[in-house]
PDB file of C-alpha atoms in Angstrom:
ATOM      1  CA  UNK M   1       1.034  18.020   6.012  1.00  0.00           C
ATOM      2  CA  UNK M   2      -1.171  15.912   8.052  1.00  0.00           C
ATOM      3  CA  UNK M   3      -1.096  16.057  11.995  1.00  0.00           C
ATOM      4  CA  UNK M   4      -0.612  12.915  13.102  1.00  0.00           C
ATOM      5  CA  UNK M   5       1.649  11.400  16.113  1.00  0.00           C
ATOM      6  CA  UNK M   6       5.192  10.307  16.152  1.00  0.00           C
ATOM      7  CA  UNK M   7       6.340   7.035  15.585  1.00  0.00           C
ATOM      8  CA  UNK M   8       9.326   5.977  16.582  1.00  0.00           C
ATOM      9  CA  UNK M   9      10.527   2.339  15.696  1.00  0.00           C
ATOM     10  CA  UNK M  10      11.616   1.567  18.954  1.00  0.00           C
ATOM     11  CA  UNK M  11       9.280   2.121  20.907  1.00  0.00           C
ATOM     12  CA  UNK M  12       8.229  -1.079  19.621  1.00  0.00           C
ATOM     13  CA  UNK M  13       6.243  -2.513  23.131  1.00  0.00           C
ATOM     14  CA  UNK M  14       4.476   0.848  22.829  1.00  0.00           C
ATOM     15  CA  UNK M  15       3.625   1.974  19.542  1.00  0.00           C
ATOM     16  CA  UNK M  16       0.995   0.117  18.017  1.00  0.00           C
ATOM     17  CA  UNK M  17       2.098   0.645  14.091  1.00  0.00           C
ATOM     18  CA  UNK M  18       0.895   2.857  11.750  1.00  0.00           C
ATOM     19  CA  UNK M  19      -1.266   0.727   8.587  1.00  0.00           C
ATOM     20  CA  UNK M  20      -1.786   2.720   5.630  1.00  0.00           C
ATOM     21  CA  UNK M  21      -3.582   1.247   2.359  1.00  0.00           C
ATOM     22  CA  UNK M  22      -2.381   1.020  -1.321  1.00  0.00           C
ATOM     23  CA  UNK M  23      -6.352   1.014  -3.051  1.00  0.00           C
ATOM     24  CA  UNK M  24      -7.707   2.360  -6.455  1.00  0.00           C
ATOM     25  CA  UNK M  25     -10.914   0.336  -8.097  1.00  0.00           C
ATOM     26  CA  UNK M  26      -9.558   0.837 -11.207  1.00  0.00           C
ATOM     27  CA  UNK M  27      -6.334  -1.477 -12.438  1.00  0.00           C
ATOM     28  CA  UNK M  28      -3.243  -1.187 -14.037  1.00  0.00           C
ATOM     29  CA  UNK M  29      -2.424   2.614 -12.450  1.00  0.00           C
ATOM     30  CA  UNK M  30       0.548   1.222 -10.664  1.00  0.00           C
ATOM     31  CA  UNK M  31      -1.086   0.300  -7.189  1.00  0.00           C
ATOM     32  CA  UNK M  32       0.988  -2.826  -6.327  1.00  0.00           C
ATOM     33  CA  UNK M  33       3.812  -1.129  -8.278  1.00  0.00           C
ATOM     34  CA  UNK M  34       3.225   1.455  -5.456  1.00  0.00           C
ATOM     35  CA  UNK M  35       2.556  -1.010  -2.476  1.00  0.00           C
ATOM     36  CA  UNK M  36       5.534  -2.752  -3.329  1.00  0.00           C
ATOM     37  CA  UNK M  37       8.100  -0.026  -4.137  1.00  0.00           C
ATOM     38  CA  UNK M  38       7.321   1.526  -1.055  1.00  0.00           C
ATOM     39  CA  UNK M  39       6.855  -0.770   1.200  1.00  0.00           C
ATOM     40  CA  UNK M  40      10.914  -1.436   0.124  1.00  0.00           C
ATOM     41  CA  UNK M  41      11.303   2.242   0.256  1.00  0.00           C
ATOM     42  CA  UNK M  42      10.771   2.557   3.907  1.00  0.00           C
ATOM     43  CA  UNK M  43      12.450  -0.850   5.005  1.00  0.00           C
ATOM     44  CA  UNK M  44      15.703   0.588   3.333  1.00  0.00           C
ATOM     45  CA  UNK M  45      14.639   3.566   5.900  1.00  0.00           C
ATOM     46  CA  UNK M  46      15.345   2.130   8.780  1.00  0.00           C
ATOM     47  CA  UNK M  47      10.934   0.517   9.129  1.00  0.00           C
ATOM     48  CA  UNK M  48       9.507  -2.334   9.993  1.00  0.00           C
ATOM     49  CA  UNK M  49       7.419  -2.925   7.091  1.00  0.00           C
ATOM     50  CA  UNK M  50       5.151  -5.450   6.983  1.00  0.00           C
ATOM     51  CA  UNK M  51       3.489  -5.734   3.578  1.00  0.00           C
ATOM     52  CA  UNK M  52      -0.114  -7.884   3.730  1.00  0.00           C
ATOM     53  CA  UNK M  53      -1.767  -8.413   0.017  1.00  0.00           C
ATOM     54  CA  UNK M  54      -5.332  -8.867  -0.274  1.00  0.00           C
ATOM     55  CA  UNK M  55      -5.086  -8.808  -3.702  1.00  0.00           C
ATOM     56  CA  UNK M  56      -6.224 -12.291  -5.342  1.00  0.00           C
ATOM     57  CA  UNK M  57      -4.284 -11.964  -8.537  1.00  0.00           C
ATOM     58  CA  UNK M  58      -0.917 -11.890  -5.968  1.00  0.00           C
ATOM     59  CA  UNK M  59       1.143  -9.513  -7.535  1.00  0.00           C
ATOM     60  CA  UNK M  60       2.459  -7.880  -4.955  1.00  0.00           C
ATOM     61  CA  UNK M  61       3.766 -11.708  -3.494  1.00  0.00           C
ATOM     62  CA  UNK M  62       5.430 -12.175  -6.933  1.00  0.00           C
ATOM     63  CA  UNK M  63       7.087  -9.377  -6.993  1.00  0.00           C
ATOM     64  CA  UNK M  64       8.762  -9.771  -3.800  1.00  0.00           C
ATOM     65  CA  UNK M  65       9.911 -12.897  -5.110  1.00  0.00           C
ATOM     66  CA  UNK M  66       7.578 -15.150  -3.419  1.00  0.00           C
ATOM     67  CA  UNK M  67       6.254 -17.758  -5.688  1.00  0.00           C
ATOM     68  CA  UNK M  68       3.066 -19.576  -5.772  1.00  0.00           C
ATOM     69  CA  UNK M  69       4.695 -22.697  -4.358  1.00  0.00           C
ATOM     70  CA  UNK M  70       5.446 -20.513  -1.109  1.00  0.00           C
ATOM     71  CA  UNK M  71       1.642 -19.680  -0.703  1.00  0.00           C
ATOM     72  CA  UNK M  72      -0.176 -22.151   0.942  1.00  0.00           C
ATOM     73  CA  UNK M  73      -1.049 -20.337   3.657  1.00  0.00           C
ATOM     74  CA  UNK M  74      -1.662 -16.597   3.236  1.00  0.00           C
ATOM     75  CA  UNK M  75      -3.953 -14.010   3.806  1.00  0.00           C
ATOM     76  CA  UNK M  76      -6.862 -16.239   3.369  1.00  0.00           C
ATOM     77  CA  UNK M  77      -5.826 -18.065   6.634  1.00  0.00           C
ATOM     78  CA  UNK M  78      -5.274 -15.016   8.128  1.00  0.00           C
ATOM     79  CA  UNK M  79      -8.688 -13.189   7.756  1.00  0.00           C
ATOM     80  CA  UNK M  80     -11.024 -16.019   6.767  1.00  0.00           C
ATOM     81  CA  UNK M  81      -9.581 -19.223   9.336  1.00  0.00           C
ATOM     82  CA  UNK M  82      -8.222 -16.806  12.310  1.00  0.00           C
ATOM     83  CA  UNK M  83      -4.376 -18.237  11.519  1.00  0.00           C
ATOM     84  CA  UNK M  84      -1.960 -15.814  13.491  1.00  0.00           C
ATOM     85  CA  UNK M  85      -0.157 -13.555  11.823  1.00  0.00           C
ATOM     86  CA  UNK M  86       3.285 -15.068  12.963  1.00  0.00           C
ATOM     87  CA  UNK M  87       2.354 -18.112  11.145  1.00  0.00           C
ATOM     88  CA  UNK M  88       2.063 -16.385   7.803  1.00  0.00           C
ATOM     89  CA  UNK M  89       4.616 -13.851   7.827  1.00  0.00           C
ATOM     90  CA  UNK M  90       7.394 -14.309   5.297  1.00  0.00           C
ATOM     91  CA  UNK M  91      10.032 -12.793   4.925  1.00  0.00           C
ATOM     92  CA  UNK M  92      11.348 -10.874   2.020  1.00  0.00           C
ATOM     93  CA  UNK M  93      14.164 -10.734   0.067  1.00  0.00           C
ATOM     94  CA  UNK M  94      14.838  -6.514   1.136  1.00  0.00           C
ATOM     95  CA  UNK M  95      15.932  -6.509   4.837  1.00  0.00           C
ATOM     96  CA  UNK M  96      13.290  -5.203   7.402  1.00  0.00           C
ATOM     97  CA  UNK M  97      10.681  -5.726   4.745  1.00  0.00           C
ATOM     98  CA  UNK M  98       8.299  -9.128   5.764  1.00  0.00           C
ATOM     99  CA  UNK M  99       5.133 -10.171   3.251  1.00  0.00           C
ATOM    100  CA  UNK M 100       1.736 -11.856   4.266  1.00  0.00           C
ATOM    101  CA  UNK M 101       0.880 -13.310   0.670  1.00  0.00           C
ATOM    102  CA  UNK M 102      -2.102 -13.943  -1.031  1.00  0.00           C
ATOM    103  CA  UNK M 103      -2.769 -17.472  -0.974  1.00  0.00           C
ATOM    104  CA  UNK M 104      -4.656 -19.713  -3.682  1.00  0.00           C
ATOM    105  CA  UNK M 105      -7.882 -19.845  -1.829  1.00  0.00           C
ATOM    106  CA  UNK M 106      -8.120 -16.321  -1.316  1.00  0.00           C
ATOM    107  CA  UNK M 107     -10.082 -15.121  -4.335  1.00  0.00           C
ATOM    108  CA  UNK M 108     -13.757 -16.734  -3.063  1.00  0.00           C
ATOM    109  CA  UNK M 109     -13.037 -14.621   0.402  1.00  0.00           C
ATOM    110  CA  UNK M 110     -15.138 -12.139  -1.133  1.00  0.00           C
ATOM    111  CA  UNK M 111     -18.065 -14.345  -1.174  1.00  0.00           C
ATOM    112  CA  UNK M 112     -17.603 -16.440   1.715  1.00  0.00           C
ATOM    113  CA  UNK M 113     -17.223 -12.893   3.693  1.00  0.00           C
ATOM    114  CA  UNK M 114     -20.569 -12.195   3.208  1.00  0.00           C
ATOM    115  CA  UNK M 115     -21.907 -14.681   5.641  1.00  0.00           C
ATOM    116  CA  UNK M 116     -18.970 -14.021   8.345  1.00  0.00           C
ATOM    117  CA  UNK M 117     -19.935 -12.639  11.641  1.00  0.00           C
ATOM    118  CA  UNK M 118     -17.341  -8.587  11.710  1.00  0.00           C
ATOM    119  CA  UNK M 119     -17.365  -9.821   8.243  1.00  0.00           C
ATOM    120  CA  UNK M 120     -15.473  -5.605   7.775  1.00  0.00           C
ATOM    121  CA  UNK M 121     -13.742  -6.163   9.991  1.00  0.00           C
ATOM    122  CA  UNK M 122     -11.005  -9.523   9.696  1.00  0.00           C
ATOM    123  CA  UNK M 123      -8.292  -7.602   8.953  1.00  0.00           C
ATOM    124  CA  UNK M 124      -8.302  -4.993  11.755  1.00  0.00           C
ATOM    125  CA  UNK M 125      -9.389  -7.525  13.606  1.00  0.00           C
ATOM    126  CA  UNK M 126      -6.215  -9.447  12.839  1.00  0.00           C
ATOM    127  CA  UNK M 127      -3.798  -7.065  12.210  1.00  0.00           C
ATOM    128  CA  UNK M 128      -4.269  -5.870  16.326  1.00  0.00           C
ATOM    129  CA  UNK M 129      -3.536  -9.592  17.863  1.00  0.00           C
ATOM    130  CA  UNK M 130       0.271  -8.923  15.749  1.00  0.00           C
ATOM    131  CA  UNK M 131       1.227  -6.431  18.491  1.00  0.00           C
ATOM    132  CA  UNK M 132       4.303  -4.301  18.101  1.00  0.00           C
ATOM    133  CA  UNK M 133       6.311  -5.927  15.645  1.00  0.00           C
ATOM    134  CA  UNK M 134       6.234  -3.850  13.244  1.00  0.00           C
ATOM    135  CA  UNK M 135       5.866   0.415  11.991  1.00  0.00           C
ATOM    136  CA  UNK M 136       4.458   0.510   9.521  1.00  0.00           C
ATOM    137  CA  UNK M 137       2.040  -2.353   7.546  1.00  0.00           C
ATOM    138  CA  UNK M 138       1.423  -1.478   3.831  1.00  0.00           C
ATOM    139  CA  UNK M 139      -2.334  -3.347   2.612  1.00  0.00           C
ATOM    140  CA  UNK M 140      -2.483  -4.002  -0.961  1.00  0.00           C
ATOM    141  CA  UNK M 141      -5.953  -3.943  -2.401  1.00  0.00           C
ATOM    142  CA  UNK M 142      -7.929  -5.809  -5.520  1.00  0.00           C
ATOM    143  CA  UNK M 143      -9.345  -3.316  -7.926  1.00  0.00           C
ATOM    144  CA  UNK M 144     -12.188  -3.090  -6.790  1.00  0.00           C
ATOM    145  CA  UNK M 145     -14.577  -1.563  -3.485  1.00  0.00           C
ATOM    146  CA  UNK M 146     -16.095  -4.900  -2.737  1.00  0.00           C
ATOM    147  CA  UNK M 147     -15.022  -6.537   1.100  1.00  0.00           C
ATOM    148  CA  UNK M 148     -11.811  -7.935   0.697  1.00  0.00           C
ATOM    149  CA  UNK M 149     -10.734  -4.087   0.416  1.00  0.00           C
ATOM    150  CA  UNK M 150     -13.631  -2.732   2.015  1.00  0.00           C
ATOM    151  CA  UNK M 151     -11.353  -5.045   5.607  1.00  0.00           C
ATOM    152  CA  UNK M 152      -8.503  -3.181   4.588  1.00  0.00           C
ATOM    153  CA  UNK M 153     -10.106   0.439   4.545  1.00  0.00           C
ATOM    154  CA  UNK M 154     -11.783  -0.776   8.098  1.00  0.00           C
ATOM    155  CA  UNK M 155      -7.572  -1.849   9.595  1.00  0.00           C
ATOM    156  CA  UNK M 156      -6.215   1.360   7.907  1.00  0.00           C
ATOM    157  CA  UNK M 157      -5.080   4.961   9.384  1.00  0.00           C
ATOM    158  CA  UNK M 158      -4.482   6.313   6.085  1.00  0.00           C
ATOM    159  CA  UNK M 159      -5.264   5.548   2.452  1.00  0.00           C
ATOM    160  CA  UNK M 160      -2.869   6.207  -0.823  1.00  0.00           C
ATOM    161  CA  UNK M 161      -4.302   5.728  -4.131  1.00  0.00           C
ATOM    162  CA  UNK M 162      -1.810   6.022  -7.400  1.00  0.00           C
ATOM    163  CA  UNK M 163      -3.188   7.513 -10.235  1.00  0.00           C
ATOM    164  CA  UNK M 164      -2.106   6.867 -13.117  1.00  0.00           C
ATOM    165  CA  UNK M 165      -2.023   9.324 -16.210  1.00  0.00           C
ATOM    166  CA  UNK M 166      -3.861   8.413 -18.874  1.00  0.00           C
ATOM    167  CA  UNK M 167      -6.933   9.150 -19.735  1.00  0.00           C
ATOM    168  CA  UNK M 168     -10.300   8.339 -17.679  1.00  0.00           C
ATOM    169  CA  UNK M 169      -7.669   8.339 -14.826  1.00  0.00           C
ATOM    170  CA  UNK M 170      -9.774  10.871 -12.004  1.00  0.00           C
ATOM    171  CA  UNK M 171     -13.043   8.628 -12.935  1.00  0.00           C
ATOM    172  CA  UNK M 172     -13.949   6.366 -10.302  1.00  0.00           C
ATOM    173  CA  UNK M 173     -11.575   9.004  -7.634  1.00  0.00           C
ATOM    174  CA  UNK M 174     -14.161  10.467  -6.658  1.00  0.00           C
ATOM    175  CA  UNK M 175     -16.730   6.437  -5.711  1.00  0.00           C
ATOM    176  CA  UNK M 176     -13.493   6.086  -3.848  1.00  0.00           C
ATOM    177  CA  UNK M 177     -13.311   9.387  -2.135  1.00  0.00           C
ATOM    178  CA  UNK M 178     -16.432   9.111  -1.390  1.00  0.00           C
ATOM    179  CA  UNK M 179     -16.732   5.660   0.306  1.00  0.00           C
ATOM    180  CA  UNK M 180     -13.440   6.738   2.400  1.00  0.00           C
ATOM    181  CA  UNK M 181     -16.209   9.433   3.917  1.00  0.00           C
ATOM    182  CA  UNK M 182     -18.723   7.089   4.026  1.00  0.00           C
ATOM    183  CA  UNK M 183     -16.195   4.845   6.603  1.00  0.00           C
ATOM    184  CA  UNK M 184     -15.183   7.904   8.782  1.00  0.00           C
ATOM    185  CA  UNK M 185     -18.477   8.471   9.523  1.00  0.00           C
ATOM    186  CA  UNK M 186     -19.571   4.398  10.317  1.00  0.00           C
ATOM    187  CA  UNK M 187     -16.871   1.456  10.641  1.00  0.00           C
ATOM    188  CA  UNK M 188     -13.549   3.832  10.798  1.00  0.00           C
ATOM    189  CA  UNK M 189     -13.680   7.925  12.441  1.00  0.00           C
ATOM    190  CA  UNK M 190      -9.768   7.893  11.395  1.00  0.00           C
ATOM    191  CA  UNK M 191      -9.654   7.099   7.971  1.00  0.00           C
ATOM    192  CA  UNK M 192      -7.611   9.517   6.177  1.00  0.00           C
ATOM    193  CA  UNK M 193      -7.084  10.151   2.324  1.00  0.00           C
ATOM    194  CA  UNK M 194      -3.727  10.680   2.845  1.00  0.00           C
ATOM    195  CA  UNK M 195      -2.222  11.534  -0.645  1.00  0.00           C
ATOM    196  CA  UNK M 196      -2.432  10.639  -3.845  1.00  0.00           C
ATOM    197  CA  UNK M 197       0.518   9.449  -6.422  1.00  0.00           C
ATOM    198  CA  UNK M 198       0.821  10.384  -9.889  1.00  0.00           C
ATOM    199  CA  UNK M 199       2.160   6.850 -11.116  1.00  0.00           C
ATOM    200  CA  UNK M 200       2.854   6.306 -15.049  1.00  0.00           C
ATOM    201  CA  UNK M 201       3.958   9.990 -15.757  1.00  0.00           C
ATOM    202  CA  UNK M 202       5.447  10.588 -19.609  1.00  0.00           C
ATOM    203  CA  UNK M 203       6.977  14.064 -19.977  1.00  0.00           C
ATOM    204  CA  UNK M 204       7.080  13.070 -23.371  1.00  0.00           C
ATOM    205  CA  UNK M 205       2.953  13.337 -23.130  1.00  0.00           C
ATOM    206  CA  UNK M 206       1.088  16.361 -22.701  1.00  0.00           C
ATOM    207  CA  UNK M 207      -1.801  13.763 -21.625  1.00  0.00           C
ATOM    208  CA  UNK M 208       0.665  13.486 -18.404  1.00  0.00           C
ATOM    209  CA  UNK M 209       1.112  16.934 -17.810  1.00  0.00           C
ATOM    210  CA  UNK M 210      -2.865  17.377 -18.026  1.00  0.00           C
ATOM    211  CA  UNK M 211      -3.777  15.022 -16.183  1.00  0.00           C
ATOM    212  CA  UNK M 212      -1.191  15.657 -13.183  1.00  0.00           C
ATOM    213  CA  UNK M 213      -2.850  19.316 -14.099  1.00  0.00           C
ATOM    214  CA  UNK M 214      -6.303  18.470 -13.583  1.00  0.00           C
ATOM    215  CA  UNK M 215      -5.408  16.655 -10.385  1.00  0.00           C
ATOM    216  CA  UNK M 216      -4.043  19.037  -8.372  1.00  0.00           C
ATOM    217  CA  UNK M 217      -6.060  21.245  -9.272  1.00  0.00           C
ATOM    218  CA  UNK M 218      -9.073  19.051  -8.012  1.00  0.00           C
ATOM    219  CA  UNK M 219      -6.941  17.965  -5.335  1.00  0.00           C
ATOM    220  CA  UNK M 220      -4.960  20.214  -4.293  1.00  0.00           C
ATOM    221  CA  UNK M 221      -2.204  19.514  -1.135  1.00  0.00           C
ATOM    222  CA  UNK M 222      -3.093  15.407  -0.954  1.00  0.00           C
ATOM    223  CA  UNK M 223      -1.606  14.859  -4.409  1.00  0.00           C
ATOM    224  CA  UNK M 224       1.838  13.857  -3.585  1.00  0.00           C
ATOM    225  CA  UNK M 225       4.890  16.143  -4.968  1.00  0.00           C
ATOM    226  CA  UNK M 226       6.489  12.989  -5.915  1.00  0.00           C
ATOM    227  CA  UNK M 227       5.515  11.548  -9.145  1.00  0.00           C
ATOM    228  CA  UNK M 228       6.473   8.374 -10.672  1.00  0.00           C
ATOM    229  CA  UNK M 229       7.196   8.548 -14.301  1.00  0.00           C
ATOM    230  CA  UNK M 230       7.205   5.266 -16.225  1.00  0.00           C
ATOM    231  CA  UNK M 231      10.366   3.138 -16.192  1.00  0.00           C
ATOM    232  CA  UNK M 232      11.616   0.332 -17.723  1.00  0.00           C
ATOM    233  CA  UNK M 233      12.825  -0.896 -15.274  1.00  0.00           C
ATOM    234  CA  UNK M 234      10.310  -0.821 -12.672  1.00  0.00           C
ATOM    235  CA  UNK M 235       8.667  -3.688 -14.739  1.00  0.00           C
ATOM    236  CA  UNK M 236      11.383  -5.068 -15.460  1.00  0.00           C
ATOM    237  CA  UNK M 237      12.318  -6.046 -11.844  1.00  0.00           C
ATOM    238  CA  UNK M 238       9.009  -6.915 -10.164  1.00  0.00           C
ATOM    239  CA  UNK M 239       9.870  -9.357 -13.235  1.00  0.00           C
ATOM    240  CA  UNK M 240      12.808 -10.607 -11.393  1.00  0.00           C
ATOM    241  CA  UNK M 241      10.638 -10.387  -8.091  1.00  0.00           C
ATOM    242  CA  UNK M 242      12.519  -7.739  -6.957  1.00  0.00           C
ATOM    243  CA  UNK M 243      11.784  -4.443  -5.688  1.00  0.00           C
ATOM    244  CA  UNK M 244      13.705  -1.617  -8.442  1.00  0.00           C
ATOM    245  CA  UNK M 245      15.634  -0.019  -5.776  1.00  0.00           C
ATOM    246  CA  UNK M 246      17.341  -3.590  -5.871  1.00  0.00           C
ATOM    247  CA  UNK M 247      16.981  -4.535  -9.099  1.00  0.00           C
ATOM    248  CA  UNK M 248      18.536  -0.930 -10.070  1.00  0.00           C
ATOM    249  CA  UNK M 249      18.890   1.638  -7.647  1.00  0.00           C
ATOM    250  CA  UNK M 250      20.641   4.251 -10.464  1.00  0.00           C
ATOM    251  CA  UNK M 251      17.285   3.782 -12.551  1.00  0.00           C
ATOM    252  CA  UNK M 252      14.702   6.827 -12.657  1.00  0.00           C
ATOM    253  CA  UNK M 253      12.062   4.114 -10.831  1.00  0.00           C
ATOM    254  CA  UNK M 254      14.032   3.717  -8.334  1.00  0.00           C
ATOM    255  CA  UNK M 255      14.764   7.256  -7.144  1.00  0.00           C
ATOM    256  CA  UNK M 256      11.051   8.389  -7.587  1.00  0.00           C
ATOM    257  CA  UNK M 257       9.845   5.698  -5.611  1.00  0.00           C
ATOM    258  CA  UNK M 258      12.994   6.630  -2.562  1.00  0.00           C
ATOM    259  CA  UNK M 259      11.274  10.334  -3.082  1.00  0.00           C
ATOM    260  CA  UNK M 260       8.038   9.121  -2.386  1.00  0.00           C
ATOM    261  CA  UNK M 261       9.230   6.916   0.843  1.00  0.00           C
ATOM    262  CA  UNK M 262      11.018   9.923   2.230  1.00  0.00           C
ATOM    263  CA  UNK M 263       7.748  12.429   1.337  1.00  0.00           C
ATOM    264  CA  UNK M 264       5.467   9.533   3.088  1.00  0.00           C
ATOM    265  CA  UNK M 265       7.516  10.110   6.000  1.00  0.00           C
ATOM    266  CA  UNK M 266       6.998  13.646   6.039  1.00  0.00           C
ATOM    267  CA  UNK M 267       3.194  13.176   5.877  1.00  0.00           C
ATOM    268  CA  UNK M 268       2.768  11.030   8.186  1.00  0.00           C
ATOM    269  CA  UNK M 269       5.570  12.356  10.665  1.00  0.00           C
ATOM    270  CA  UNK M 270       7.290   8.813  11.291  1.00  0.00           C
ATOM    271  CA  UNK M 271      10.579   8.844  12.779  1.00  0.00           C
ATOM    272  CA  UNK M 272      13.027   6.494  12.678  1.00  0.00           C
ATOM    273  CA  UNK M 273      16.255   6.469  15.201  1.00  0.00           C
ATOM    274  CA  UNK M 274      18.011   3.173  13.577  1.00  0.00           C
ATOM    275  CA  UNK M 275      20.782   3.034  11.248  1.00  0.00           C
ATOM    276  CA  UNK M 276      21.057   6.972  12.606  1.00  0.00           C
ATOM    277  CA  UNK M 277      18.534   7.780  10.056  1.00  0.00           C
ATOM    278  CA  UNK M 278      16.016  10.872  10.289  1.00  0.00           C
ATOM    279  CA  UNK M 279      16.643  11.916  13.512  1.00  0.00           C
ATOM    280  CA  UNK M 280      15.043  14.808  15.374  1.00  0.00           C
TER     281      UNK M 280
END
């Protein structure tokens, strides 16, 4: 388990939020699904959570019920126009979970950031102005290693990588690991690859078990114990703009993401005094 500073939600004025990036340059691996449902799980455990959708596709925003008509100002305004986060934050249907949505202009941000001053630090600077209003900030990254993802990794203290249990799944992870290691030496010495989450696991498919075994053999205890199964209720929930634990709390997908949030709380030494949970 990582040795990290214990955070207590009640100490709002004292502790800065823990910032976690969800990243994988390969698309379709369950990254956004994990961002949505981990955020909901942490909120259900009493944390004040902010999800920043920095993926121009905006799927995390959609998956939490924020339609296009409500995304006129969002992440692009935050990092491209220096609009205060307080003017951009929206509440989701999950109590305790707020969102800065991906607005339509975000698609052009990569090109604009190239010429910007402190281009790698735009998101970090914006988050620094948020203060202690949140215990945890999750950042849903694009499926690439461009400037938007780089901004997220420079702003974050921890990276969680969803890894699909499919053929070719491990390809590209090494590139992300090299990027994280490089950032640790240059722009963000405090960044850690905190965990790899196995997603879309199918117990009926031997390939899923082989990929899981390969991942654990290569990455060791950086692979989290919780495995996210293939579950139709997860997809259905997102189509309704809901986290799966809101849509169907008894489903295997909901139970898995609940377990994942508990494991992340333990691994990051998070601690909450709200609702009488996680005392100690």
